[in-house]
Phi, psi and omega in degrees: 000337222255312173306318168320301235267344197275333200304349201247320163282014118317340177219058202214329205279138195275135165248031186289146208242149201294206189294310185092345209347072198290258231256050187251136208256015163218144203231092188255134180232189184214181189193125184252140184265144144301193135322114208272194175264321179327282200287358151291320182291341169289317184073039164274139168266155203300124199222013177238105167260127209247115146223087174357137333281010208245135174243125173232126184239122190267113182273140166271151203211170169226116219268148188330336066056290193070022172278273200273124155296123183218166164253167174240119176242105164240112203268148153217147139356077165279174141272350178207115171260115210226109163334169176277005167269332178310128185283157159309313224245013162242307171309310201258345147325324197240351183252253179306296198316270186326020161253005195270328188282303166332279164324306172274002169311350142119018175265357190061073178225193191205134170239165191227160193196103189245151161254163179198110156193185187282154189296144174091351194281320239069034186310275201316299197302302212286336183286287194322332204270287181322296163307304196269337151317321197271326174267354178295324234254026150237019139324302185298320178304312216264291179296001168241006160289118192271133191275082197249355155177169207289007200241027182236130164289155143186210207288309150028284217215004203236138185254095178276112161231185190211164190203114158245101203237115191289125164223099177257107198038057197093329197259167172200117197268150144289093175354294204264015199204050145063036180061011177331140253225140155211164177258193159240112179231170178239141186290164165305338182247009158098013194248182193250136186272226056261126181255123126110024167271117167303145179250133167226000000 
């Protein structure tokens, strides 16, 4: 019943496409998960619609009455919307790629690629997928860069390293250093630290 009622705001939703963020220095998207088998078996329903750029979520409600059923529908806004059919490799088409090129650019600069959702969203699938896209293309980036003056990266001049770090209820682990505990602090010039998270 609850799909009856989304199927007509499903094809109702303005699908004009977001912002993109090409010259913007933060790019927030979303990635709608399917359904799990847990949440089939269960007989829940799907209470999310993705049509770039708009994520719309629909409550199911009861109208005063405590009779009649309707839905409530609330859409937001991306820069990138990626259905539950979107491949790891179209989020990262649109997210992390346009940073490798970014990073390597011969400026010393550094991007961050965060995921943020509730346990079960699919944090852990798409980010895994995204780090080894991010270190071939920028292997790859480094080895056909022809070394034409010191202010161009390549295998050459270039020192890579990476940090991966969890903030899970409060706590915030090393990933990559055996789930080690870290704090967060602030520096003498006022910007945020994370103590004692390792670079490899």
């Amino acid at each position: 019943e609850h799909a009856g009622m989304a199927r007509p705001h499903r094809h109702a939703v303005d699908t004009n496409g977001g912002s993109g963020g090409k010259n913007d220095n933060i790019c927030v998207c979303i990635r709608k998960r399917p359904l799990n088998d847990k949440e089939r078996k269960k007989k829940e329903h799907d209470a999310v619609t993705v049509l770039h750029p708009t994520a719309t979520v629909h409550s199911a409600k009861l109208r005063v009455d405590g009779i009649h059923k309707y839905l409530d529908h609330n859409s937001f806004r991306f820069d990138h919307s990626f259905d539950e059919d979107s491949s790891t490799e179209q989020v990262y088409q649109y997210t992390a790629q346009p940073l490798v090129s970014y990073v390597c650019g011969g400026r010393g600069v550094r991007a961050t690629v965060f995921a943020y959702g509730q346990t079960g969203s699919g944090k852990t699938h798409t980010m895994s997928g995204i780090q080894k896209m991010v270190a071939d293309d920028i292997f790859s980036f480094l080895s056909d860069n022809v070394l034409e003056d010191d202010s161009c990266c390549s295998c050459d001049n270039t020192t890579i390293s990476i940090a991966i770090f969890e903030i899970y209820g409060g706590r915030i682990q090393d990933l990559l250093n055996k789930r080690n505990r870290l704090k967060v602090l602030e520096d003498g010039r006022g910007e945020v630290v994370i103590s004692g998270l390792e670079e490899f």
